[in-house]
């Protein structure tokens, strides 16, 4: 047989079995020999006999009898199996075999009569200890003459039988590292199949309102494990289901693993799903409940069930009795919600390994076994027969909640979950409709009952059309509500902040010398030359014959020029009123003092007889040294400014465990040094640590992360983990609020000189390799994220951008794809990154929204009005509606306009007088209703008031006006009436012939009006000029 046997594992495990037997605890103390006999039965999936074979050898050996005696081991098997077992029988030169009893191999005879071999084995049993009792697995009963004749031989010889299933199970329950890694892989595959296939399929069914039977859905899950994409890279031949998936809904629930999925259609209520996958003979298990539109009571019960599971995990530790952990959970449920004690499942799980369910290690109130580090359990707990008060149909009235995970027992910490599938309400709840739609659904159900399916589909079609027509109206109504809420909330927020007076920071006062004794006694100072004191960063200059010190911070700039025989050194100083640049403060400690604006020095370039050097040398040296000192000072100031406002972070608590989540070969942005460097990112107890190949370290604490964003490599050339921080951190001498770790997926550059051919084998191979690389990287990053979320108990959650909702825009210089996440709008693939937290957004305004323009701009206004608004330019106009829909769904107010506004002035006005701003209507000035139609009406009514004023107060003023005004008012009125009449005609929906006829009438009438106007204007010059002539047009407007 070409199959290899892991000898080291065999020796380790057989020693453990014999060690426990020698201790003589429980049933082990009652047996003189152990007999394990395995026949052939394809119906038996799990048996203790086959489990111990798999545990020792890695394979099941059918028609094989194993007898373990005190001083020797006998195997009876076919010739091929004997050849396989020779690998452990021959122990020469193997140190690990020391202390292991020798193996005797007997070859089974083909004629089915194995009396001679049976006699040898009985003889060995008789010679082991007292030779009276044998340990067997009483539940394992294999059919066939071979097994029957062996069992008859034992019975005939008068040997007593003792069931040792429980003690052997307890022996093999503690898993070695190799076994744990297999079980973790099995759990990971189960999680993948559930998340990527089952959950997605249920969402599709609910979305499409399909009718699917539980049994059909279970079958589709079994078929899914044949596809590699759900197996995380595992070989499909090594993967099988532990049991057929159990899917239940619609009031019929049995929270056990022995039931099968029935043929009823899936009901859109509480849908329980249990599935377990076996990888290389090791089992895993996962149970989840998906809820479609769960009522509040159901959500509360589910959240309580999650708390109960957390409580259970806290008690499952090394050395704890199983019954104690069970009773602690019972007490917790009694204390918190006593009415649910009777509804709780009778047992809370079981030990798991090669066998799916270990009957002797069930989590119940009677089990006295102690848990040990390295055991793997399937915990499964639920509430059955719960009543839904809102349910109207039979399948809605009863429901059950069921959750379960594969867990690993630790030394001191709570048990570790190996199936990290999210199970919070937001992850398992499917929310479809609001209360208004419930009524519609009920009406539809009644119609279906009365008129059949045809009426139902027609009603659905009409309903869908009606909804599509009113979607924009619903959006506008929602935006109106948001507008009212927005102004009230902003006003309240600003009122609360009024007490917080902002202290404007004064410019740092730099004193050169605190007393005269610190002044240098240099020769240049005595000779009235310019002297630079590098220690105190001061320039000592002669002013009116007195050596005067000026700190380097007071010098704005310095210039030197040579004109003829003289060199000029000009020094400009900072004074109030001069521009200090963006980096400088513009406030002086004492602005009323007298300031020197500039000083110019002149020195000769000619060397006088007897002088050791040219006089201008001093100015040249001074110019050079002042520049150096100024540069050094500015660099230091810049570094100090960077450190200003940096919040002191807690220290990173290093977890020395080697199994920490870790990603290797990542680049960091921004770069630590000038060149980019690779490194590894590792998750510790309270934060991440990035260590570069050069040894540089960057620590990011979990509590300082505002957004953790995972950008997959779908449609991108890099895969990114981006952290947007609450408070800036320092590295590379600069402060940063955005840090990201990425790796390149494919070639970012392409060799254009290379001859391209569509069917080039190298190119096809390269594409295939890139696809595999993408899949591998995505799996590695996702695995890292899941481990981190488990480590932080989901306090840190990674957001994944919704690419389908993304739109193009230019937040900086170049256009990029901006993608929404659950809590932000981001672009992390380009640098600098763009991250906007949606909770901080007050409103979004669209500028330059006009029909003839292809692009518009998006302005994001923050709740903190002192913060500069964010502009996103050049957004394609076809993205306008999707963006509106997205913002509306996020409860963010948006407005639009045709003009670009001066936001700096607007925000300054608001900050200076917030009360006045909100008294005038607040943000309503941005609304299209206020800006467009409403504005026109206002301006029209103003003109009416100015032109037509029948009150007597303004009569005298009108009499003083000349007839030119009279004429202009008439023409304005006629224009207004014309515009309005056109509007009314368009609204009435008349055809072209009618419109032409009316236009001709309007022309004739306008001629008469002009004639009347000219005659009346001559008469009215003596009396009131404008009232009579304007009266007819006013009537026309009213009609």
Short mmCIF file of C-alpha atoms in Angstrom, two decimals, residues 727-906:
data_model
loop_
_atom_site.label_atom_id
_atom_site.label_comp_id
_atom_site.label_asym_id
_atom_site.label_seq_id
_atom_site.Cartn_x
_atom_site.Cartn_y
_atom_site.Cartn_z
CA UNK A 727 -6.89 61.57 16.84
CA UNK A 728 -3.77 62.04 14.72
CA UNK A 729 -0.66 59.95 15.38
CA UNK A 730 2.98 60.88 14.69
CA UNK A 731 5.38 58.95 12.51
CA UNK A 732 7.92 60.01 9.93
CA UNK A 733 8.08 63.43 11.71
CA UNK A 734 4.51 64.24 10.61
CA UNK A 735 1.02 63.82 12.01
CA UNK A 736 -1.45 61.58 10.23
CA UNK A 737 -5.16 60.85 10.64
CA UNK A 738 -5.28 58.38 7.73
CA UNK A 739 -3.05 55.31 7.64
CA UNK A 740 -3.42 52.45 5.22
CA UNK A 741 -1.77 49.12 4.54
CA UNK A 742 -1.92 47.67 1.06
CA UNK A 743 -0.38 45.23 -1.33
CA UNK A 744 -0.36 45.25 -5.11
CA UNK A 745 -2.48 42.63 -6.82
CA UNK A 746 -1.32 42.86 -10.43
CA UNK A 747 1.04 44.77 -12.65
CA UNK A 748 0.21 48.46 -12.34
CA UNK A 749 2.36 49.23 -15.39
CA UNK A 750 2.09 47.46 -18.75
CA UNK A 751 4.90 46.95 -21.25
CA UNK A 752 3.48 48.54 -24.42
CA UNK A 753 6.50 47.45 -26.46
CA UNK A 754 5.64 43.79 -25.96
CA UNK A 755 3.84 42.13 -28.86
CA UNK A 756 0.28 41.49 -27.70
CA UNK A 757 -1.70 38.54 -28.99
CA UNK A 758 -5.16 37.55 -27.88
CA UNK A 759 -4.37 33.84 -27.51
CA UNK A 760 -0.80 34.20 -26.27
CA UNK A 761 -0.22 31.35 -23.81
CA UNK A 762 2.02 33.43 -21.57
CA UNK A 763 -0.61 36.14 -21.31
CA UNK A 764 -3.39 33.65 -20.58
CA UNK A 765 -1.22 32.00 -17.95
CA UNK A 766 -0.38 35.40 -16.41
CA UNK A 767 -4.09 36.30 -16.26
CA UNK A 768 -4.89 32.99 -14.62
CA UNK A 769 -2.11 33.54 -12.08
CA UNK A 770 -3.39 37.04 -11.35
CA UNK A 771 -6.92 35.72 -10.80
CA UNK A 772 -5.61 33.13 -8.36
CA UNK A 773 -3.47 35.76 -6.63
CA UNK A 774 -6.50 38.04 -6.23
CA UNK A 775 -8.56 35.21 -4.73
CA UNK A 776 -5.72 34.20 -2.40
CA UNK A 777 -5.14 37.77 -1.18
CA UNK A 778 -8.83 38.44 -0.69
CA UNK A 779 -9.17 35.26 1.39
CA UNK A 780 -6.10 36.17 3.49
CA UNK A 781 -7.37 39.69 4.19
CA UNK A 782 -10.91 38.47 4.98
CA UNK A 783 -9.53 35.83 7.33
CA UNK A 784 -7.43 38.51 9.08
CA UNK A 785 -10.47 40.80 9.41
CA UNK A 786 -12.68 38.04 10.84
CA UNK A 787 -10.02 37.12 13.40
CA UNK A 788 -9.58 40.76 14.43
CA UNK A 789 -13.36 41.25 14.79
CA UNK A 790 -13.52 38.11 16.93
CA UNK A 791 -10.52 39.27 18.99
CA UNK A 792 -12.15 42.66 19.67
CA UNK A 793 -15.59 41.06 20.22
CA UNK A 794 -16.84 43.03 17.19
CA UNK A 795 -16.10 46.38 18.86
CA UNK A 796 -13.96 47.08 15.81
CA UNK A 797 -15.92 46.39 12.64
CA UNK A 798 -14.50 46.73 9.16
CA UNK A 799 -16.61 48.57 6.60
CA UNK A 800 -16.58 47.37 2.99
CA UNK A 801 -17.37 49.98 0.29
CA UNK A 802 -20.50 49.36 -1.82
CA UNK A 803 -19.04 49.50 -5.31
CA UNK A 804 -22.50 49.45 -6.93
CA UNK A 805 -23.35 52.76 -5.24
CA UNK A 806 -20.03 54.38 -6.20
CA UNK A 807 -19.74 57.48 -8.40
CA UNK A 808 -16.91 59.35 -10.10
CA UNK A 809 -15.76 62.68 -8.65
CA UNK A 810 -12.69 64.84 -8.02
CA UNK A 811 -12.29 65.62 -4.30
CA UNK A 812 -8.68 66.62 -4.95
CA UNK A 813 -6.90 67.09 -8.27
CA UNK A 814 -7.75 63.86 -10.04
CA UNK A 815 -11.01 62.01 -10.64
CA UNK A 816 -11.55 58.84 -8.65
CA UNK A 817 -14.32 56.41 -7.70
CA UNK A 818 -16.02 57.50 -4.46
CA UNK A 819 -17.82 54.66 -2.72
CA UNK A 820 -20.24 54.73 0.23
CA UNK A 821 -19.83 52.36 3.18
CA UNK A 822 -22.26 51.81 6.04
CA UNK A 823 -20.93 54.89 7.87
CA UNK A 824 -18.82 56.92 5.44
CA UNK A 825 -18.03 57.99 1.87
CA UNK A 826 -14.53 56.91 0.87
CA UNK A 827 -11.87 56.55 -1.73
CA UNK A 828 -8.87 54.66 -0.39
CA UNK A 829 -7.11 53.49 -3.54
CA UNK A 830 -5.84 56.95 -4.58
CA UNK A 831 -3.56 59.04 -2.38
CA UNK A 832 -4.38 61.29 -0.54
CA UNK A 833 -7.36 59.24 0.63
CA UNK A 834 -10.85 60.69 0.93
CA UNK A 835 -12.95 59.77 3.99
CA UNK A 836 -16.11 61.60 5.10
CA UNK A 837 -17.97 60.37 8.20
CA UNK A 838 -21.72 60.45 7.47
CA UNK A 839 -22.62 61.11 11.13
CA UNK A 840 -20.66 64.39 10.96
CA UNK A 841 -22.46 65.64 7.83
CA UNK A 842 -25.07 68.38 8.27
CA UNK A 843 -26.24 68.56 4.67
CA UNK A 844 -25.11 68.02 1.09
CA UNK A 845 -25.60 70.69 -1.58
CA UNK A 846 -25.36 70.07 -5.33
CA UNK A 847 -24.02 73.05 -7.32
CA UNK A 848 -24.20 73.77 -11.06
CA UNK A 849 -27.14 71.40 -11.59
CA UNK A 850 -28.32 72.44 -15.06
CA UNK A 851 -29.69 70.51 -18.03
CA UNK A 852 -27.01 71.58 -20.49
CA UNK A 853 -24.08 70.68 -18.18
CA UNK A 854 -22.61 67.18 -18.07
CA UNK A 855 -21.14 67.56 -14.56
CA UNK A 856 -22.09 69.08 -11.23
CA UNK A 857 -20.31 69.69 -7.91
CA UNK A 858 -21.10 68.25 -4.50
CA UNK A 859 -20.56 70.36 -1.37
CA UNK A 860 -20.53 68.59 2.01
CA UNK A 861 -21.33 70.82 4.99
CA UNK A 862 -20.38 69.48 8.42
CA UNK A 863 -22.20 69.78 11.73
CA UNK A 864 -19.12 71.56 13.05
CA UNK A 865 -19.55 74.87 11.19
CA UNK A 866 -15.93 75.87 11.95
CA UNK A 867 -14.78 72.97 9.77
CA UNK A 868 -14.13 73.79 6.14
CA UNK A 869 -16.71 72.39 3.71
CA UNK A 870 -15.64 69.54 1.44
CA UNK A 871 -15.98 69.98 -2.33
CA UNK A 872 -16.26 67.12 -4.82
CA UNK A 873 -15.98 68.48 -8.36
CA UNK A 874 -16.91 67.08 -11.77
CA UNK A 875 -19.50 64.48 -10.72
CA UNK A 876 -21.31 63.11 -13.83
CA UNK A 877 -24.92 64.31 -13.98
CA UNK A 878 -26.21 60.74 -14.46
CA UNK A 879 -25.04 60.02 -10.89
CA UNK A 880 -27.34 62.70 -9.43
CA UNK A 881 -30.40 60.50 -8.85
CA UNK A 882 -28.48 57.54 -7.35
CA UNK A 883 -26.65 59.94 -4.99
CA UNK A 884 -29.96 61.53 -3.94
CA UNK A 885 -31.44 58.08 -3.32
CA UNK A 886 -28.43 57.04 -1.23
CA UNK A 887 -28.41 60.27 0.83
CA UNK A 888 -32.14 59.99 1.41
CA UNK A 889 -31.74 56.42 2.67
CA UNK A 890 -29.04 57.68 5.07
CA UNK A 891 -31.37 60.44 6.41
CA UNK A 892 -29.08 63.19 5.12
CA UNK A 893 -30.67 66.40 3.84
CA UNK A 894 -29.65 67.47 0.34
CA UNK A 895 -30.35 70.58 -1.73
CA UNK A 896 -29.47 71.68 -5.25
CA UNK A 897 -28.90 74.92 -7.14
CA UNK A 898 -27.61 76.26 -10.44
CA UNK A 899 -24.95 78.57 -9.03
CA UNK A 900 -21.60 78.06 -7.30
CA UNK A 901 -21.71 79.69 -3.87
CA UNK A 902 -18.98 81.36 -1.82
CA UNK A 903 -18.94 78.86 1.06
CA UNK A 904 -16.19 80.59 3.02
CA UNK A 905 -18.38 83.71 3.37
CA UNK A 906 -21.54 81.68 4.05
#
